[in-house]
CSV table of C-alpha atoms in Angstrom, one decimal:
chain,number,residue,atom,x,y,z
A,1,MET,CA,48.3,21.8,-16.8
A,2,THR,CA,50.4,19.6,-18.9
A,3,SER,CA,49.2,15.7,-18.7
A,4,ASN,CA,51.0,12.8,-19.5
A,5,SER,CA,48.3,12.1,-22.2
A,6,ASN,CA,49.8,15.3,-24.1
A,7,VAL,CA,52.9,14.5,-24.5
A,8,SER,CA,51.9,10.7,-25.5
A,9,ASN,CA,49.8,12.2,-28.1
A,10,MET,CA,52.8,14.5,-29.3
A,11,ARG,CA,55.0,11.2,-29.3
A,12,ARG,CA,52.3,9.6,-31.8
A,13,LEU,CA,52.6,12.3,-34.0
A,14,VAL,CA,56.0,12.5,-34.2
A,15,GLU,CA,56.2,8.7,-34.6
A,16,GLN,CA,53.7,9.1,-37.2
A,17,LEU,CA,55.5,12.2,-39.3
A,18,LYS,CA,58.7,10.2,-39.2
A,19,LEU,CA,56.9,7.3,-40.9
A,20,GLU,CA,55.4,9.6,-43.7
A,21,ALA,CA,58.7,10.9,-44.0
A,22,SER,CA,60.1,7.8,-45.0
A,23,VAL,CA,57.9,7.0,-47.9
A,24,GLU,CA,59.7,6.4,-51.2
A,25,ARG,CA,58.6,9.0,-53.7
A,26,ILE,CA,58.9,9.6,-57.6
A,27,LYS,CA,59.0,12.5,-59.4
A,28,VAL,CA,55.8,14.1,-60.7
A,29,SER,CA,56.6,14.0,-64.3
A,30,GLN,CA,56.9,10.2,-64.4
A,31,ALA,CA,53.6,9.7,-62.2
A,32,ALA,CA,51.8,12.3,-64.5
A,33,ALA,CA,52.9,10.0,-67.7
A,34,GLU,CA,51.8,7.0,-65.8
A,35,LEU,CA,48.2,8.5,-65.1
A,36,GLN,CA,48.2,9.5,-68.8
A,37,GLN,CA,49.1,6.4,-70.1
A,38,PHE,CA,46.4,4.5,-68.1
A,39,CYS,CA,44.3,6.6,-69.4
A,40,LEU,CA,45.1,6.5,-73.1
A,41,GLN,CA,45.6,2.8,-72.8
A,42,ASN,CA,41.8,2.3,-71.6
A,43,ALA,CA,40.4,5.2,-73.5
A,44,SER,CA,38.8,2.9,-76.1
A,45,LYS,CA,36.7,0.9,-73.3
A,46,ASP,CA,35.8,3.8,-71.6
A,47,ALA,CA,31.6,4.4,-72.6
A,48,LEU,CA,31.3,7.4,-71.1
A,49,LEU,CA,34.1,8.9,-72.9
A,50,VAL,CA,33.9,7.2,-76.5
A,51,GLY,CA,30.5,6.4,-76.5
A,52,VAL,CA,29.6,2.8,-77.6
A,53,PRO,CA,28.2,1.3,-81.0
A,54,THR,CA,23.7,2.2,-80.9
A,55,GLY,CA,22.1,-0.1,-79.4
A,56,SER,CA,24.6,-1.7,-77.2
A,57,ASN,CA,24.5,0.9,-74.0
A,58,PRO,CA,21.0,-0.8,-71.9
A,59,PHE,CA,20.3,2.9,-70.8
A,60,ARG,CA,20.1,4.9,-74.2
A,61,GLU,CA,18.4,2.2,-76.0
A,62,PRO,CA,14.3,3.6,-75.9
A,63,ARG,CA,11.8,1.8,-73.9
A,64,SER,CA,9.6,1.5,-76.4
A,65,CYS,CA,7.4,-1.5,-77.0
A,66,THR,CA,7.6,-3.5,-80.0
A,67,VAL,CA,4.9,-4.8,-82.2
A,68,VAL,CA,5.3,-8.5,-82.5
B,1,MET,CA,48.8,28.2,-12.4
B,2,ARG,CA,47.8,26.4,-9.4
B,3,SER,CA,51.0,26.1,-6.9
B,4,PRO,CA,51.9,22.2,-6.3
B,5,LEU,CA,51.7,21.1,-2.7
B,6,ILE,CA,54.8,19.3,-3.5
B,7,PRO,CA,58.1,20.3,-4.4
B,8,GLU,CA,58.3,16.9,-6.9
B,9,MET,CA,55.4,17.5,-8.8
B,10,ALA,CA,56.8,21.3,-9.9
B,11,THR,CA,60.1,19.3,-11.0
B,12,GLN,CA,58.1,16.3,-12.9
B,13,GLU,CA,55.4,19.2,-14.2
B,14,VAL,CA,58.4,21.3,-15.6
B,15,GLN,CA,59.8,18.4,-17.3
B,16,LEU,CA,56.7,17.4,-19.3
B,17,ASN,CA,56.5,21.0,-20.4
B,18,GLU,CA,60.2,20.7,-22.1
B,19,THR,CA,59.5,17.2,-23.0
B,20,LEU,CA,56.5,18.9,-24.8
B,21,VAL,CA,58.0,22.0,-26.3
B,22,HIS,CA,60.4,19.4,-27.3
B,23,LEU,CA,58.3,17.1,-29.5
B,24,LYS,CA,56.3,20.1,-30.8
B,25,THR,CA,59.8,21.6,-32.3
B,26,GLU,CA,60.3,18.2,-33.7
B,27,SER,CA,57.2,17.5,-35.1
B,28,GLU,CA,57.3,21.1,-36.7
B,29,THR,CA,61.0,20.0,-38.4
B,30,LEU,CA,59.3,16.8,-39.7
B,31,LYS,CA,56.4,18.5,-41.2
B,32,SER,CA,58.5,20.9,-42.9
B,33,LYS,CA,61.2,18.4,-43.6
B,34,LEU,CA,58.0,16.6,-45.7
B,35,GLU,CA,57.5,19.7,-47.6
B,36,GLU,CA,60.6,19.7,-48.9
B,37,GLU,CA,61.1,16.2,-49.8
B,38,ARG,CA,57.7,16.3,-51.4
B,39,ALA,CA,58.5,19.5,-53.2
B,40,LYS,CA,62.0,18.3,-54.4
B,41,LEU,CA,60.1,15.7,-57.0
B,42,HIS,CA,57.5,18.3,-57.9
B,43,ASP,CA,59.4,19.1,-61.3
B,44,VAL,CA,56.2,20.0,-63.5
B,45,GLU,CA,52.4,19.9,-63.5
B,46,LEU,CA,50.2,17.2,-64.9
B,47,HIS,CA,48.4,19.4,-67.1
B,48,GLN,CA,51.9,20.1,-68.8
B,49,VAL,CA,52.4,16.5,-69.3
B,50,ALA,CA,49.0,16.4,-70.7
B,51,GLU,CA,49.4,18.9,-73.3
B,52,LYS,CA,50.2,16.8,-76.1
B,53,VAL,CA,47.1,14.7,-75.4
B,54,ASP,CA,44.4,14.9,-78.1
B,55,GLY,CA,41.3,17.6,-76.3
B,56,LEU,CA,37.9,16.4,-75.4
B,57,GLY,CA,34.9,17.0,-77.5
B,58,GLN,CA,31.4,17.2,-77.2
B,59,PHE,CA,30.1,15.6,-74.6
B,60,VAL,CA,26.1,14.5,-74.7
B,61,MET,CA,25.3,13.2,-71.3
B,62,LYS,CA,21.5,13.2,-70.5
B,63,THR,CA,19.4,11.8,-68.0
B,64,ARG,CA,18.2,8.4,-68.9
B,65,ARG,CA,16.4,7.0,-66.1
B,66,THR,CA,14.7,8.8,-63.0
B,67,LEU,CA,13.6,6.6,-60.5
B,68,LYS,CA,11.3,8.3,-57.4
B,69,GLY,CA,9.9,6.7,-54.6
B,70,HIS,CA,12.0,8.5,-51.9
B,71,GLY,CA,10.0,10.4,-49.3
B,72,ASN,CA,12.9,12.9,-48.4
B,73,LYS,CA,16.4,13.8,-49.3
B,74,VAL,CA,18.5,10.8,-50.6
B,75,LEU,CA,21.7,10.7,-49.0
B,76,CYS,CA,23.6,7.6,-50.4
B,77,MET,CA,23.4,4.7,-53.3
B,78,ASP,CA,25.8,2.2,-54.5
B,79,TRP,CA,25.6,0.1,-57.6
B,80,CYS,CA,25.1,-3.9,-57.2
B,81,LYS,CA,28.1,-5.8,-59.7
B,82,ASP,CA,25.3,-6.8,-62.0
B,83,LYS,CA,25.6,-3.2,-63.4
B,84,ARG,CA,21.4,-2.5,-63.1
B,85,ARG,CA,20.9,-3.2,-59.3
B,86,ILE,CA,20.8,0.0,-57.2
B,87,VAL,CA,20.4,0.5,-53.6
B,88,SER,CA,20.2,4.2,-52.3
B,89,SER,CA,19.0,5.6,-48.9
B,90,SER,CA,17.2,9.0,-48.0
B,91,GLN,CA,16.7,11.0,-44.5
B,92,ASP,CA,13.4,9.5,-44.4
B,93,GLY,CA,14.7,6.4,-42.6
B,94,LYS,CA,14.1,4.4,-46.2
B,95,VAL,CA,16.2,2.2,-47.9
B,96,ILE,CA,15.4,1.1,-51.3
B,97,VAL,CA,17.1,-1.9,-54.1
B,98,TRP,CA,16.1,-0.5,-57.6
B,99,ASP,CA,16.4,-2.2,-61.0
B,100,ALA,CA,17.7,0.8,-62.8
B,101,PHE,CA,16.8,-0.7,-66.1
B,102,THR,CA,12.9,-0.6,-65.5
B,103,THR,CA,13.1,2.0,-62.6
B,104,ASN,CA,11.6,-0.9,-60.6
B,105,LYS,CA,11.6,-0.7,-56.9
B,106,GLU,CA,12.5,-4.8,-55.7
B,107,HIS,CA,13.0,-4.0,-52.0
B,108,ALA,CA,12.4,-1.4,-49.5
B,109,VAL,CA,13.7,-1.5,-45.9
B,110,THR,CA,12.3,1.1,-43.0
B,111,MET,CA,15.2,1.9,-40.5
B,112,PRO,CA,14.5,2.6,-37.1
B,113,CYS,CA,16.5,6.1,-37.7
B,114,THR,CA,16.6,8.7,-39.8
B,115,TRP,CA,19.7,10.2,-42.0
B,116,VAL,CA,20.4,6.9,-43.4
B,117,MET,CA,23.7,8.3,-44.7
B,118,ALA,CA,25.5,5.3,-46.0
B,119,CYS,CA,24.3,2.2,-48.0
B,120,ALA,CA,26.6,-0.3,-49.9
B,121,TYR,CA,25.6,-3.5,-52.4
B,122,ALA,CA,27.4,-6.9,-51.0
B,123,PRO,CA,29.8,-8.1,-54.0
B,124,SER,CA,27.6,-11.0,-54.2
B,125,GLY,CA,24.7,-8.8,-54.6
B,126,CYS,CA,22.7,-10.8,-52.0
B,127,ALA,CA,22.6,-8.4,-48.9
B,128,VAL,CA,23.1,-4.4,-48.7
B,129,ALA,CA,24.5,-2.4,-45.6
B,130,CYS,CA,23.1,0.6,-44.3
B,131,GLY,CA,23.3,3.1,-41.2
B,132,GLY,CA,23.5,6.4,-40.4
B,133,LEU,CA,22.2,8.5,-37.1
B,134,ASP,CA,21.6,4.9,-35.4
B,135,ASN,CA,25.7,4.9,-34.9
B,136,LYS,CA,25.6,1.5,-36.6
B,137,CYS,CA,26.3,-0.1,-39.8
B,138,SER,CA,23.6,-3.2,-40.6
B,139,VAL,CA,23.3,-5.8,-43.0
B,140,TYR,CA,20.1,-7.1,-44.5
B,141,PRO,CA,20.0,-10.3,-46.6
B,142,LEU,CA,17.8,-9.5,-49.8
B,143,SER,CA,15.2,-12.3,-50.3
B,144,LEU,CA,14.0,-13.5,-53.5
B,145,ASP,CA,10.4,-13.4,-51.6
B,146,LYS,CA,8.9,-9.9,-52.3
B,147,ASN,CA,6.8,-10.9,-49.3
B,148,GLU,CA,9.3,-11.4,-46.7
B,149,ASN,CA,10.0,-8.9,-44.1
B,150,LEU,CA,13.8,-7.6,-44.7
B,151,ALA,CA,14.0,-6.2,-41.4
B,152,ALA,CA,13.4,-9.6,-39.9
B,153,LYS,CA,16.4,-11.0,-40.9
B,154,LYS,CA,18.6,-7.4,-40.1
B,155,LYS,CA,22.1,-8.1,-38.5
B,156,SER,CA,24.3,-5.5,-36.9
B,157,VAL,CA,27.4,-5.5,-37.6
B,158,ALA,CA,29.2,-2.5,-36.8
B,159,MET,CA,28.7,0.1,-33.7
B,160,HIS,CA,30.5,3.8,-33.9
B,161,THR,CA,30.2,6.2,-30.9
B,162,ASN,CA,28.7,8.8,-33.7
B,163,TYR,CA,27.2,8.6,-36.6
B,164,LEU,CA,27.8,6.1,-39.5
B,165,SER,CA,29.1,8.6,-43.0
B,166,ALA,CA,30.0,5.5,-44.9
B,167,CYS,CA,30.6,2.1,-45.3
B,168,SER,CA,31.8,-0.6,-47.7
B,169,PHE,CA,32.2,-4.0,-48.1
B,170,THR,CA,35.5,-5.6,-48.8
B,171,ASN,CA,36.0,-7.9,-51.9
B,172,SER,CA,33.9,-10.4,-50.3
B,173,ASP,CA,30.5,-10.2,-48.4
B,174,MET,CA,32.3,-11.2,-45.3
B,175,GLN,CA,34.0,-7.7,-44.2
B,176,ILE,CA,33.0,-4.5,-44.3
B,177,LEU,CA,34.9,-1.2,-43.5
B,178,THR,CA,32.9,1.7,-41.7
B,179,SER,CA,33.7,5.7,-41.1
B,180,SER,CA,32.2,8.0,-38.3
B,181,GLY,CA,31.4,11.0,-37.0
B,182,ASP,CA,33.2,10.0,-34.1
B,183,GLY,CA,36.4,10.2,-36.2
B,184,THR,CA,37.5,6.5,-36.5
B,185,CYS,CA,37.2,4.0,-39.7
B,186,ALA,CA,36.7,0.3,-38.4
B,187,LEU,CA,36.9,-3.3,-40.3
B,188,TRP,CA,34.5,-5.3,-39.2
B,189,ASP,CA,33.4,-9.3,-39.5
B,190,VAL,CA,29.6,-9.3,-40.5
B,191,GLU,CA,29.2,-12.8,-39.4
B,192,SER,CA,30.1,-12.3,-36.0
B,193,GLY,CA,30.3,-8.7,-35.5
B,194,GLN,CA,33.3,-8.7,-34.4
B,195,LEU,CA,35.7,-5.6,-34.6
B,196,LEU,CA,38.9,-6.6,-36.9
B,197,GLN,CA,40.9,-3.2,-37.0
B,198,SER,CA,40.2,0.4,-36.2
B,199,PHE,CA,42.3,3.5,-37.7
B,200,HIS,CA,42.7,6.3,-36.0
B,201,GLY,CA,44.4,9.6,-37.0
B,202,HIS,CA,42.1,11.8,-37.8
B,203,ALA,CA,41.1,15.0,-35.6
B,204,ALA,CA,37.5,15.2,-36.7
B,205,ASP,CA,34.5,13.4,-38.2
B,206,VAL,CA,35.5,11.2,-41.1
B,207,LEU,CA,33.0,11.7,-43.8
B,208,CYS,CA,33.8,9.2,-46.5
B,209,LEU,CA,36.4,6.2,-47.8
B,210,ASP,CA,37.0,4.5,-50.9
B,211,LEU,CA,38.8,0.9,-51.2
B,212,ALA,CA,41.8,0.3,-53.2
B,213,PRO,CA,41.6,-1.8,-56.3
B,214,SER,CA,41.6,-5.1,-55.5
B,215,GLU,CA,45.1,-5.4,-57.7
B,216,THR,CA,46.5,-2.7,-55.6
B,217,GLY,CA,46.6,-4.4,-52.1
B,218,ASN,CA,44.8,-3.9,-48.6
B,219,THR,CA,44.9,0.0,-48.4
B,220,PHE,CA,41.3,2.4,-48.1
B,221,VAL,CA,41.7,6.1,-48.4
B,222,SER,CA,39.7,8.4,-46.1
B,223,GLY,CA,38.6,12.2,-46.1
B,224,GLY,CA,37.3,14.2,-42.9
B,225,CYS,CA,36.2,17.3,-41.8
B,226,ASP,CA,39.9,17.7,-40.5
B,227,LYS,CA,40.5,18.6,-44.2
B,228,LYS,CA,43.1,15.6,-44.6
B,229,ALA,CA,42.7,12.7,-46.7
B,230,ASN,CA,44.3,9.4,-45.0
B,231,VAL,CA,45.7,6.3,-47.0
B,232,TRP,CA,45.5,3.3,-44.4
B,233,ASP,CA,47.2,-0.3,-44.4
B,234,MET,CA,44.1,-2.3,-43.5
B,235,ARG,CA,46.3,-5.1,-42.0
B,236,SER,CA,48.4,-2.8,-40.0
B,237,GLY,CA,46.0,-0.1,-39.1
B,238,GLN,CA,49.0,2.4,-39.5
B,239,CYS,CA,47.9,5.6,-41.4
B,240,ILE,CA,50.7,5.1,-44.3
B,241,GLN,CA,50.3,8.6,-46.2
B,242,SER,CA,48.5,11.7,-45.1
B,243,PHE,CA,47.8,14.9,-47.6
B,244,GLU,CA,46.2,18.4,-46.0
B,245,THR,CA,45.6,20.5,-48.7
B,246,HIS,CA,42.0,21.0,-49.2
B,247,GLU,CA,40.3,24.1,-47.3
B,248,SER,CA,37.9,22.8,-45.9
B,249,ASP,CA,35.8,19.4,-45.7
B,250,ILE,CA,36.2,16.6,-47.6
B,251,ASN,CA,33.3,14.9,-48.3
B,252,SER,CA,34.0,12.4,-50.9
B,253,VAL,CA,37.0,10.5,-52.0
B,254,ARG,CA,37.7,7.8,-54.6
B,255,TYR,CA,40.3,6.5,-56.4
B,256,TYR,CA,41.5,6.4,-60.1
B,257,PRO,CA,41.1,2.9,-61.9
B,258,SER,CA,44.9,1.8,-61.6
B,259,GLY,CA,45.0,2.6,-57.9
B,260,ASP,CA,47.9,5.0,-57.8
B,261,ALA,CA,46.2,8.1,-57.4
B,262,PHE,CA,42.9,9.2,-55.8
B,263,ALA,CA,40.4,12.4,-56.1
B,264,SER,CA,38.9,14.0,-53.6
B,265,GLY,CA,35.8,16.6,-53.1
B,266,SER,CA,35.0,19.3,-51.0
B,267,ASP,CA,33.1,22.0,-49.3
B,268,ASP,CA,36.3,24.6,-50.7
B,269,ALA,CA,34.4,24.1,-53.8
B,270,THR,CA,37.5,22.0,-55.4
B,271,CYS,CA,38.3,18.5,-56.3
B,272,ARG,CA,41.9,17.9,-56.0
B,273,LEU,CA,43.7,14.4,-57.3
B,274,TYR,CA,46.4,12.9,-55.0
B,275,ASP,CA,49.4,10.8,-56.8
B,276,LEU,CA,50.2,8.3,-53.9
B,277,ARG,CA,53.7,7.4,-56.3
B,278,ALA,CA,54.3,11.1,-56.1
B,279,ASP,CA,52.7,11.3,-52.5
B,280,ARG,CA,51.7,14.7,-53.3
B,281,GLU,CA,48.8,16.6,-54.8
B,282,VAL,CA,49.0,16.9,-58.7
B,283,ALA,CA,46.1,18.4,-59.9
B,284,ILE,CA,43.1,20.7,-58.5
B,285,TYR,CA,39.4,21.1,-60.8
B,286,SER,CA,38.1,24.4,-60.1
B,287,LYS,CA,36.4,27.4,-61.2
B,288,ASP,CA,35.9,30.8,-60.3
B,289,SER,CA,32.9,30.7,-60.8
B,290,ILE,CA,32.4,27.2,-58.8
B,291,ILE,CA,31.5,28.4,-55.2
B,292,PHE,CA,29.4,25.6,-53.9
B,293,GLY,CA,30.8,22.7,-52.3
B,294,VAL,CA,31.4,19.3,-54.1
B,295,SER,CA,29.3,16.2,-52.2
B,296,SER,CA,30.5,13.2,-54.3
B,297,VAL,CA,33.1,12.4,-57.3
B,298,ASP,CA,33.7,9.6,-59.1
B,299,PHE,CA,35.6,8.4,-62.1
B,300,SER,CA,35.4,7.0,-65.9
B,301,LEU,CA,36.3,3.9,-66.7
B,302,SER,CA,39.7,5.1,-67.9
B,303,GLY,CA,40.4,7.6,-65.7
B,304,ARG,CA,39.8,10.6,-68.0
B,305,LEU,CA,36.7,12.0,-66.5
B,306,LEU,CA,36.0,12.8,-63.3
B,307,PHE,CA,32.2,13.1,-62.4
B,308,ALA,CA,31.6,15.8,-59.5
B,309,GLY,CA,28.1,16.6,-58.0
B,310,TYR,CA,27.5,19.9,-56.3
B,311,ASN,CA,25.9,21.5,-54.0
B,312,ASP,CA,24.7,23.9,-56.5
B,313,TYR,CA,22.6,21.3,-58.0
B,314,THR,CA,25.0,20.3,-61.0
B,315,ILE,CA,27.5,18.0,-61.9
B,316,ASN,CA,30.6,19.0,-63.4
B,317,VAL,CA,32.5,17.0,-65.7
B,318,TRP,CA,36.5,17.4,-65.7
B,319,ASP,CA,39.1,16.2,-67.9
B,320,VAL,CA,41.2,14.8,-65.3
B,321,LEU,CA,44.4,15.3,-67.4
B,322,LYS,CA,44.0,18.5,-68.8
B,323,GLY,CA,42.0,20.0,-65.2
B,324,THR,CA,39.6,21.7,-67.8
B,325,ARG,CA,35.7,21.1,-67.5
B,326,VAL,CA,34.2,19.1,-70.5
B,327,SER,CA,30.6,19.6,-69.5
B,328,ILE,CA,28.2,20.5,-66.8
B,329,LEU,CA,25.0,18.6,-66.2
B,330,PHE,CA,21.8,20.2,-65.3
B,331,GLY,CA,18.4,18.1,-64.0
B,332,HIS,CA,18.4,17.9,-60.2
B,333,GLU,CA,16.6,20.3,-58.4
B,334,ASN,CA,18.6,20.7,-55.1
B,335,ARG,CA,21.9,19.5,-54.1
B,336,VAL,CA,23.6,16.6,-55.4
B,337,SER,CA,24.4,14.4,-52.8
B,338,THR,CA,25.7,11.1,-53.8
B,339,LEU,CA,27.2,10.1,-57.3
B,340,ARG,CA,28.7,6.5,-58.7
B,341,VAL,CA,29.7,5.3,-62.0
B,342,SER,CA,28.1,1.9,-63.0
B,343,PRO,CA,30.5,-0.8,-62.9
B,344,ASP,CA,30.7,-1.5,-65.8
B,345,GLY,CA,31.4,2.0,-66.8
B,346,THR,CA,28.4,2.7,-69.4
B,347,SER,CA,26.2,5.4,-67.0
B,348,PHE,CA,26.6,7.1,-63.6
B,349,CYS,CA,24.1,7.2,-61.4
B,350,THR,CA,23.1,10.7,-59.1
B,351,GLY,CA,21.0,11.2,-56.0
B,352,SER,CA,19.8,14.3,-54.6
B,353,TRP,CA,18.1,16.4,-51.9
B,354,ASP,CA,15.1,16.7,-54.5
B,355,HIS,CA,14.5,12.9,-53.5
B,356,THR,CA,15.1,11.5,-56.9
B,357,LEU,CA,17.8,9.2,-58.0
B,358,ARG,CA,18.7,9.9,-61.7
B,359,ILE,CA,20.6,7.5,-64.5
B,360,TRP,CA,22.9,9.7,-66.9
B,361,ALA,CA,24.5,8.4,-70.0
């Protein structure tokens, strides 16, 4: 049996879809170019990507004792 | 159908039915229009744009530390901003704070429930939040005094009507964002426990959430069993964008470091990248040989690498731009359940059903 809550749920859905449809969008080519640019600009700082000078990554240092 | 007692009721019911049908048609039309508008701007694939970029070389990533101490499946972990401490939570109800450099345990709390599915470190490093089958999110201040009973200072902050699946502090210790099996997300004031905003829109359990990088503004993304990833405005509670291309539960969502996109991992064995300004999926990371679900994903600092933990015990490392897999990492002896890159990007940590956590670099 149809209830008022079904109708109000549907109204909410329709309003939500209208909101989502009104979003301003850019072309994938432009979005992709900007994602790529961000990667390339920050690549040198990305330790997991390019590695870091030996000794400066605390997890890569061997945990051995030094003889004093 | 029951025959109505009063003629007016029959007329009302017919009217409601008509309205419902009309609304259904309108929603179908709007959905088609949305897809059409999105398709118009789909002029190229991400990996095509990235063709001219240098390919990545071989990666040597190994387990550098193994954190042992949990008595059962590790379900969640989070890094402290100091880049060395980690909080982890387990099926056995224990929440442990570790120093990842030394592998020492610094604090341990036993929760009153099993399956602590969510935990998070406060930005100050002075507290942790956790919760799970107790339907709550509680905050424990971390004491410098190792003998102090942490459980005594526990503060109950969030209350849901089903399990807590994820939690995250916002950019201060004062607010927590939660997601739950009850289908909602919520923003809470830590001090008073007051509900500040609730987020309704998922049609089933919400399994994960991630806050946008602070420069991007007040939004967050959530993923759920309804296969949808929703982007929310934290102030208004409104869902501003929604993506439904996965074929099964979304277990993990994570923002791209610039805040312009986010990745998701799903039980459908794929990871996907959604660009927020193009308002669509722009890449799928999958292989025919990968058939087990993805439990957790995170980006490297530059966003070029996507690390994904799988239910087949492995970690796959993907080239985000080219869409190819660059490495597969073995080591865990059961499902990888949680994965986070450290705050400075020098390593990443995984937690597993094999009771251990591993630091990789």
